[in-house]
Amino acid sequence: MSNDLLKVKDLSIQYRTDEGIVRAVDMMTFEVSKGETLGIVGETGAGKTTTALGIMQLVPDPPGEIVKGEIIFNGENLLEKTNEQMRKVRGKKISMIFQDPMTSLNPVMTTEEQIAEVIILHEKVSEKEAYEKARDMLETVGIPRERGKEFPHQFSGGMRQRVVIAIALACNPELLIADEPTTALDVTIQAQVLKLMKRLKTEFDTSMILITHDLGVVANICDKVAIMYTGYVVEYAKIRDLYTDPLHPYTQGLFGSIPSIDEDEERLNPIKGLMPEPTEVPEGCPFNPRCPKVMDICRSVLPIRYEAKEGHFVNCHLYYDHNETEK
């Protein structure tokens, strides 16, 4: 039997705007096994959050629309479920931590009320039991249970994010999606929150998708990583393979722009140019205008997913025999 908890295959999500169609996610394919953490890395606007919203069936429609693909969770295609069925999945089987804890929390409800609300919704317990478990969850994330009667504005940013984590884990979900959970926090608090998430993931035996733009965070927490560019996965591999042997020129460019403590370099090698506007993604490989290894075929043909070595996939014309592909 497959150990995959989540399989996303050829997922494509579009937004209709006044300027035209935005392909926010294009042919997204990845797997998350039980107990595993997948990192999704990319620049702002790469489609990371839209991917997460697609899994949760929370893409705003209109203007967003899932145009094709499959999202198989525990053997069931989430795209075939009704809104009512998805409500039973969200919070219970799949939970999400959003970027800004202040906008995730209700300002007029106490923290223990907000945690208890999720427990009452998904579990057959009394109100008293739900509140008791809510206070237990606060202690699990390092907040004294007495503070459960306080409101979100009475907490610091790091504490609010801990409350959000408590809400997400309250019903012991099988999959946790964390969308840049430390972006709004300072560096020392970031480290504390990430350490907490790593510990709780093991404690609750939860699989996780971590969305970030920080390759350092990915190295510390993730088992596998998908590199996104303009809604498109350009490389997907186990963490060690990606860090020791990055294949796609975009991935190589990301590593080239990170300072190394082992090498004495006067200048970094940033990727030239900027990511295109969402409505102006070029034909062929979306990275071709910025790629130092661009070939003629890159400007007209979108590269397919190719397994360069076991478990290491790359979408790049440099790595496969086009004559063999066309057969």
GROMACS .gro file of C-alpha atoms in nm:
model
  327
    1MET     CA    1   0.000   0.000   0.000
    2SER     CA    2   0.112   0.354  -0.069
    3ASN     CA    3   0.233   0.559   0.226
    4ASP     CA    4   0.114   0.882   0.062
    5LEU     CA    5  -0.129   1.084   0.272
    6LEU     CA    6  -0.175   1.354   0.007
    7LYS     CA    7  -0.121   1.333  -0.368
    8VAL     CA    8  -0.165   1.645  -0.579
    9LYS     CA    9  -0.158   1.573  -0.952
   10ASP     CA   10  -0.160   1.827  -1.237
   11LEU     CA   11  -0.343   2.087  -1.026
   12SER     CA   12  -0.417   2.408  -1.219
   13ILE     CA   13  -0.584   2.714  -1.063
   14GLN     CA   14  -0.672   3.032  -1.252
   15TYR     CA   15  -0.795   3.379  -1.159
   16ARG     CA   16  -0.998   3.591  -1.400
   17THR     CA   17  -0.896   3.958  -1.381
   18ASP     CA   18  -0.961   4.270  -1.587
   19GLU     CA   19  -0.608   4.234  -1.730
   20GLY     CA   20  -0.663   3.872  -1.834
   21ILE     CA   21  -0.631   3.515  -1.706
   22VAL     CA   22  -0.376   3.458  -1.429
   23ARG     CA   23  -0.248   3.100  -1.411
   24ALA     CA   24  -0.173   3.113  -1.038
   25VAL     CA   25  -0.096   2.739  -1.020
   26ASP     CA   26  -0.006   2.539  -1.329
   27MET     CA   27   0.026   2.157  -1.345
   28MET     CA   28   0.124   2.129  -0.978
   29THR     CA   29   0.227   1.775  -0.880
   30PHE     CA   30   0.365   1.654  -0.546
   31GLU     CA   31   0.311   1.396  -0.271
   32VAL     CA   32   0.321   1.414   0.108
   33SER     CA   33   0.373   1.087   0.297
   34LYS     CA   34   0.248   1.017   0.648
   35GLY     CA   35   0.468   1.191   0.906
   36GLU     CA   36   0.655   1.384   0.637
   37THR     CA   37   0.713   1.758   0.594
   38LEU     CA   38   0.713   1.912   0.246
   39GLY     CA   39   0.849   2.262   0.193
   40ILE     CA   40   0.702   2.474  -0.088
   41VAL     CA   41   0.949   2.753  -0.172
   42GLY     CA   42   0.909   3.048  -0.406
   43GLU     CA   43   0.904   3.423  -0.443
   44THR     CA   44   0.602   3.637  -0.360
   45GLY     CA   45   0.339   3.569  -0.626
   46ALA     CA   46   0.475   3.223  -0.717
   47GLY     CA   47   0.145   3.054  -0.627
   48LYS     CA   48   0.235   2.901  -0.290
   49THR     CA   49  -0.067   3.028  -0.096
   50THR     CA   50  -0.305   2.954  -0.385
   51THR     CA   51  -0.182   2.593  -0.378
   52ALA     CA   52  -0.268   2.573  -0.007
   53LEU     CA   53  -0.611   2.732  -0.062
   54GLY     CA   54  -0.672   2.483  -0.343
   55ILE     CA   55  -0.606   2.188  -0.111
   56MET     CA   56  -0.841   2.337   0.149
   57GLN     CA   57  -1.103   2.418  -0.121
   58LEU     CA   58  -1.094   2.784  -0.017
   59VAL     CA   59  -1.002   2.944  -0.351
   60PRO     CA   60  -1.237   3.246  -0.382
   61ASP     CA   61  -1.480   3.174  -0.667
   62PRO     CA   62  -1.512   3.412  -0.843
   63PRO     CA   63  -1.252   3.518  -0.951
   64GLY     CA   64  -1.060   3.195  -0.878
   65GLU     CA   65  -1.129   2.854  -1.028
   66ILE     CA   66  -0.967   2.511  -1.008
   67VAL     CA   67  -0.962   2.420  -1.377
   68LYS     CA   68  -0.814   2.069  -1.359
   69GLY     CA   69  -0.619   1.820  -1.153
   70GLU     CA   70  -0.666   1.587  -0.860
   71ILE     CA   71  -0.615   1.632  -0.485
   72ILE     CA   72  -0.616   1.282  -0.334
   73PHE     CA   73  -0.625   1.281   0.047
   74ASN     CA   74  -0.639   0.940   0.216
   75GLY     CA   75  -0.750   0.788  -0.113
   76GLU     CA   76  -1.036   1.036  -0.172
   77ASN     CA   77  -1.040   1.317  -0.428
   78LEU     CA   78  -1.116   1.637  -0.236
   79LEU     CA   79  -1.229   1.806  -0.559
   80GLU     CA   80  -1.527   1.570  -0.571
   81LYS     CA   81  -1.647   1.660  -0.221
   82THR     CA   82  -1.934   1.901  -0.150
   83ASN     CA   83  -1.892   2.215   0.063
   84GLU     CA   84  -2.063   2.036   0.350
   85GLN     CA   85  -1.824   1.740   0.325
   86MET     CA   86  -1.522   1.974   0.309
   87ARG     CA   87  -1.631   2.151   0.629
   88LYS     CA   88  -1.587   1.819   0.807
   89VAL     CA   89  -1.235   1.786   0.663
   90ARG     CA   90  -1.114   2.140   0.742
   91GLY     CA   91  -0.994   2.171   1.099
   92LYS     CA   92  -1.044   1.801   1.172
   93LYS     CA   93  -0.831   1.621   0.910
   94ILE     CA   94  -0.652   1.914   0.744
   95SER     CA   95  -0.571   2.236   0.932
   96MET     CA   96  -0.408   2.556   0.813
   97ILE     CA   97  -0.196   2.820   0.985
   98PHE     CA   98  -0.215   3.153   0.803
   99GLN     CA   99   0.055   3.421   0.770
  100ASP     CA  100  -0.080   3.690   1.001
  101PRO     CA  101  -0.216   3.565   1.335
  102MET     CA  102  -0.396   3.893   1.406
  103THR     CA  103  -0.622   3.852   1.101
  104SER     CA  104  -0.669   3.478   1.176
  105LEU     CA  105  -0.810   3.539   1.525
  106ASN     CA  106  -1.148   3.689   1.618
  107PRO     CA  107  -1.076   4.007   1.819
  108VAL     CA  108  -1.397   3.984   2.026
  109MET     CA  109  -1.358   3.621   2.138
  110THR     CA  110  -1.123   3.499   2.411
  111THR     CA  111  -0.845   3.264   2.301
  112GLU     CA  112  -0.995   2.967   2.484
  113GLU     CA  113  -1.334   3.031   2.316
  114GLN     CA  114  -1.170   3.021   1.973
  115ILE     CA  115  -0.990   2.693   2.042
  116ALA     CA  116  -1.299   2.538   2.203
  117GLU     CA  117  -1.512   2.640   1.903
  118VAL     CA  118  -1.311   2.410   1.674
  119ILE     CA  119  -1.326   2.123   1.924
  120ILE     CA  120  -1.705   2.154   1.966
  121LEU     CA  121  -1.751   2.166   1.588
  122HIS     CA  122  -1.556   1.847   1.514
  123GLU     CA  123  -1.562   1.633   1.828
  124LYS     CA  124  -1.846   1.480   2.030
  125VAL     CA  125  -1.765   1.645   2.362
  126SER     CA  126  -1.949   1.868   2.608
  127GLU     CA  127  -1.881   2.241   2.623
  128LYS     CA  128  -1.703   2.195   2.956
  129GLU     CA  129  -1.474   1.925   2.811
  130ALA     CA  130  -1.403   2.141   2.505
  131TYR     CA  131  -1.294   2.437   2.720
  132GLU     CA  132  -1.078   2.210   2.935
  133LYS     CA  133  -0.908   2.072   2.624
  134ALA     CA  134  -0.868   2.429   2.489
  135ARG     CA  135  -0.677   2.528   2.805
  136ASP     CA  136  -0.467   2.210   2.774
  137MET     CA  137  -0.382   2.310   2.415
  138LEU     CA  138  -0.269   2.654   2.534
  139GLU     CA  139  -0.029   2.486   2.776
  140THR     CA  140   0.088   2.254   2.497
  141VAL     CA  141   0.202   2.558   2.296
  142GLY     CA  142   0.366   2.721   2.597
  143ILE     CA  143   0.091   2.961   2.715
  144PRO     CA  144  -0.036   2.948   3.077
  145ARG     CA  145  -0.393   2.812   3.081
  146GLU     CA  146  -0.513   3.113   3.287
  147ARG     CA  147  -0.450   3.335   2.984
  148GLY     CA  148  -0.726   3.157   2.795
  149LYS     CA  149  -0.970   3.422   2.919
  150GLU     CA  150  -0.770   3.699   2.749
  151PHE     CA  151  -0.833   3.844   2.402
  152PRO     CA  152  -0.592   3.835   2.103
  153HIS     CA  153  -0.491   4.203   2.140
  154GLN     CA  154  -0.353   4.122   2.487
  155PHE     CA  155  -0.094   3.887   2.335
  156SER     CA  156   0.233   3.957   2.152
  157GLY     CA  157   0.274   3.851   1.788
  158GLY     CA  158   0.462   3.534   1.883
  159MET     CA  159   0.201   3.442   2.144
  160ARG     CA  160  -0.083   3.499   1.894
  161GLN     CA  161   0.087   3.265   1.649
  162ARG     CA  162   0.108   3.004   1.926
  163VAL     CA  163  -0.268   3.041   1.978
  164VAL     CA  164  -0.324   2.987   1.603
  165ILE     CA  165  -0.107   2.672   1.620
  166ALA     CA  166  -0.315   2.552   1.918
  167ILE     CA  167  -0.635   2.601   1.716
  168ALA     CA  168  -0.486   2.417   1.416
  169LEU     CA  169  -0.376   2.117   1.625
  170ALA     CA  170  -0.678   2.105   1.861
  171CYS     CA  171  -0.844   1.816   1.673
  172ASN     CA  172  -0.518   1.633   1.597
  173PRO     CA  173  -0.531   1.671   1.215
  174GLU     CA  174  -0.349   1.435   0.984
  175LEU     CA  175  -0.214   1.723   0.772
  176LEU     CA  176  -0.107   2.071   0.881
  177ILE     CA  177  -0.055   2.344   0.619
  178ALA     CA  178   0.157   2.633   0.750
  179ASP     CA  179   0.155   2.937   0.520
  180GLU     CA  180   0.466   3.140   0.607
  181PRO     CA  181   0.383   3.107   0.979
  182THR     CA  182   0.674   3.325   1.096
  183THR     CA  183   0.670   3.606   0.838
  184ALA     CA  184   0.521   3.866   1.075
  185LEU     CA  185   0.757   3.778   1.363
  186ASP     CA  186   1.108   3.894   1.451
  187VAL     CA  187   1.399   3.652   1.407
  188THR     CA  188   1.431   3.527   1.766
  189ILE     CA  189   1.055   3.462   1.795
  190GLN     CA  190   1.061   3.294   1.450
  191ALA     CA  191   1.311   3.040   1.581
  192GLN     CA  192   1.097   2.968   1.888
  193VAL     CA  193   0.778   2.919   1.683
  194LEU     CA  194   0.951   2.692   1.429
  195LYS     CA  195   1.106   2.483   1.708
  196LEU     CA  196   0.760   2.453   1.865
  197MET     CA  197   0.600   2.347   1.534
  198LYS     CA  198   0.871   2.089   1.474
  199ARG     CA  199   0.819   1.939   1.823
  200LEU     CA  200   0.438   1.937   1.800
  201LYS     CA  201   0.443   1.782   1.453
  202THR     CA  202   0.628   1.483   1.600
  203GLU     CA  203   0.419   1.481   1.918
  204PHE     CA  204   0.087   1.481   1.729
  205ASP     CA  205   0.218   1.255   1.447
  206THR     CA  206   0.107   1.509   1.187
  207SER     CA  207   0.226   1.552   0.828
  208MET     CA  208   0.300   1.910   0.726
  209ILE     CA  209   0.326   2.138   0.424
  210LEU     CA  210   0.543   2.440   0.507
  211ILE     CA  211   0.509   2.735   0.270
  212THR     CA  212   0.803   2.975   0.285
  213HIS     CA  213   1.054   3.180   0.088
  214ASP     CA  214   1.336   3.097   0.334
  215LEU     CA  215   1.562   2.810   0.226
  216GLY     CA  216   1.723   2.808   0.572
  217VAL     CA  217   1.390   2.726   0.738
  218VAL     CA  218   1.329   2.449   0.483
  219ALA     CA  219   1.668   2.290   0.553
  220ASN     CA  220   1.591   2.279   0.925
  221ILE     CA  221   1.238   2.135   0.911
  222CYS     CA  222   1.150   1.969   0.579
  223ASP     CA  223   1.202   1.621   0.434
  224LYS     CA  224   1.121   1.717   0.073
  225VAL     CA  225   1.095   2.047  -0.111
  226ALA     CA  226   0.914   2.183  -0.417
  227ILE     CA  227   1.058   2.496  -0.580
  228MET     CA  228   0.787   2.711  -0.744
  229TYR     CA  229   0.817   2.980  -1.010
  230THR     CA  230   0.514   3.162  -1.158
  231GLY     CA  231   0.273   2.893  -1.039
  232TYR     CA  232   0.484   2.613  -1.178
  233VAL     CA  233   0.703   2.360  -0.992
  234VAL     CA  234   1.050   2.371  -1.148
  235GLU     CA  235   1.216   2.122  -0.911
  236TYR     CA  236   1.098   1.867  -0.655
  237ALA     CA  237   1.331   1.649  -0.449
  238LYS     CA  238   1.436   1.517  -0.110
  239ILE     CA  239   1.599   1.790   0.093
  240ARG     CA  240   1.953   1.647   0.082
  241ASP     CA  241   1.940   1.593  -0.296
  242LEU     CA  242   1.818   1.946  -0.361
  243TYR     CA  243   2.078   2.113  -0.138
  244THR     CA  244   2.375   1.905  -0.257
  245ASP     CA  245   2.283   1.891  -0.627
  246PRO     CA  246   2.030   2.157  -0.740
  247LEU     CA  247   1.946   2.094  -1.106
  248HIS     CA  248   1.719   2.373  -1.232
  249PRO     CA  249   1.892   2.704  -1.317
  250TYR     CA  250   1.636   2.888  -1.101
  251THR     CA  251   1.715   2.669  -0.798
  252GLN     CA  252   2.086   2.715  -0.864
  253GLY     CA  253   2.025   3.091  -0.877
  254LEU     CA  254   1.844   3.086  -0.541
  255PHE     CA  255   2.140   2.913  -0.377
  256GLY     CA  256   2.381   3.146  -0.555
  257SER     CA  257   2.214   3.447  -0.395
  258ILE     CA  258   2.256   3.315  -0.038
  259PRO     CA  259   2.576   3.416   0.148
  260SER     CA  260   2.793   3.122   0.261
  261ILE     CA  261   2.977   3.117   0.594
  262ASP     CA  262   3.229   2.867   0.449
  263GLU     CA  263   3.342   3.068   0.146
  264ASP     CA  264   3.502   3.410   0.127
  265GLU     CA  265   3.295   3.584  -0.141
  266GLU     CA  266   3.299   3.955  -0.215
  267ARG     CA  267   2.974   3.951  -0.414
  268LEU     CA  268   2.672   3.726  -0.436
  269ASN     CA  269   2.530   3.606  -0.768
  270PRO     CA  270   2.166   3.717  -0.770
  271ILE     CA  271   1.926   3.603  -1.041
  272LYS     CA  272   1.904   3.870  -1.311
  273GLY     CA  273   1.576   4.042  -1.384
  274LEU     CA  274   1.241   4.014  -1.209
  275MET     CA  275   0.963   3.758  -1.199
  276PRO     CA  276   0.709   3.845  -1.473
  277GLU     CA  277   0.368   3.997  -1.403
  278PRO     CA  278   0.107   3.720  -1.349
  279THR     CA  279  -0.073   3.810  -1.674
  280GLU     CA  280   0.252   3.831  -1.875
  281VAL     CA  281   0.416   3.492  -1.817
  282PRO     CA  282   0.629   3.419  -2.127
  283GLU     CA  283   0.566   3.130  -2.365
  284GLY     CA  284   0.765   2.812  -2.309
  285CYS     CA  285   0.957   2.783  -1.983
  286PRO     CA  286   0.845   3.075  -1.761
  287PHE     CA  287   1.204   3.124  -1.641
  288ASN     CA  288   1.353   3.156  -1.993
  289PRO     CA  289   1.402   3.540  -1.997
  290ARG     CA  290   1.617   3.520  -1.682
  291CYS     CA  291   1.790   3.186  -1.742
  292PRO     CA  292   2.168   3.187  -1.805
  293LYS     CA  293   2.140   2.847  -1.982
  294VAL     CA  294   1.842   2.929  -2.206
  295MET     CA  295   1.807   2.737  -2.536
  296ASP     CA  296   1.578   2.802  -2.835
  297ILE     CA  297   1.333   2.531  -2.727
  298CYS     CA  298   1.293   2.700  -2.386
  299ARG     CA  299   1.124   2.999  -2.554
  300SER     CA  300   0.847   2.796  -2.714
  301VAL     CA  301   0.796   2.463  -2.532
  302LEU     CA  302   0.697   2.426  -2.166
  303PRO     CA  303   0.927   2.158  -2.015
  304ILE     CA  304   0.757   1.850  -1.871
  305ARG     CA  305   0.829   1.689  -1.535
  306TYR     CA  306   1.135   1.465  -1.566
  307GLU     CA  307   1.287   1.231  -1.307
  308ALA     CA  308   1.658   1.309  -1.338
  309LYS     CA  309   1.739   1.057  -1.066
  310GLU     CA  310   1.530   0.857  -0.821
  311GLY     CA  311   1.289   1.092  -0.642
  312HIS     CA  312   1.449   1.404  -0.791
  313PHE     CA  313   1.223   1.571  -1.048
  314VAL     CA  314   1.307   1.874  -1.261
  315ASN     CA  315   1.109   2.066  -1.524
  316CYS     CA  316   1.390   2.175  -1.753
  317HIS     CA  317   1.488   2.107  -2.116
  318LEU     CA  318   1.853   2.058  -2.015
  319TYR     CA  319   1.782   1.719  -1.865
  320TYR     CA  320   1.590   1.503  -2.110
  321ASP     CA  321   1.619   1.371  -2.463
  322HIS     CA  322   1.354   1.552  -2.666
  323ASN     CA  323   1.356   1.293  -2.945
  324GLU     CA  324   1.280   1.022  -2.689
  325THR     CA  325   1.005   1.237  -2.528
  326GLU     CA  326   0.827   1.282  -2.862
  327LYS     CA  327   0.806   0.907  -2.930
   0.00000   0.00000   0.00000
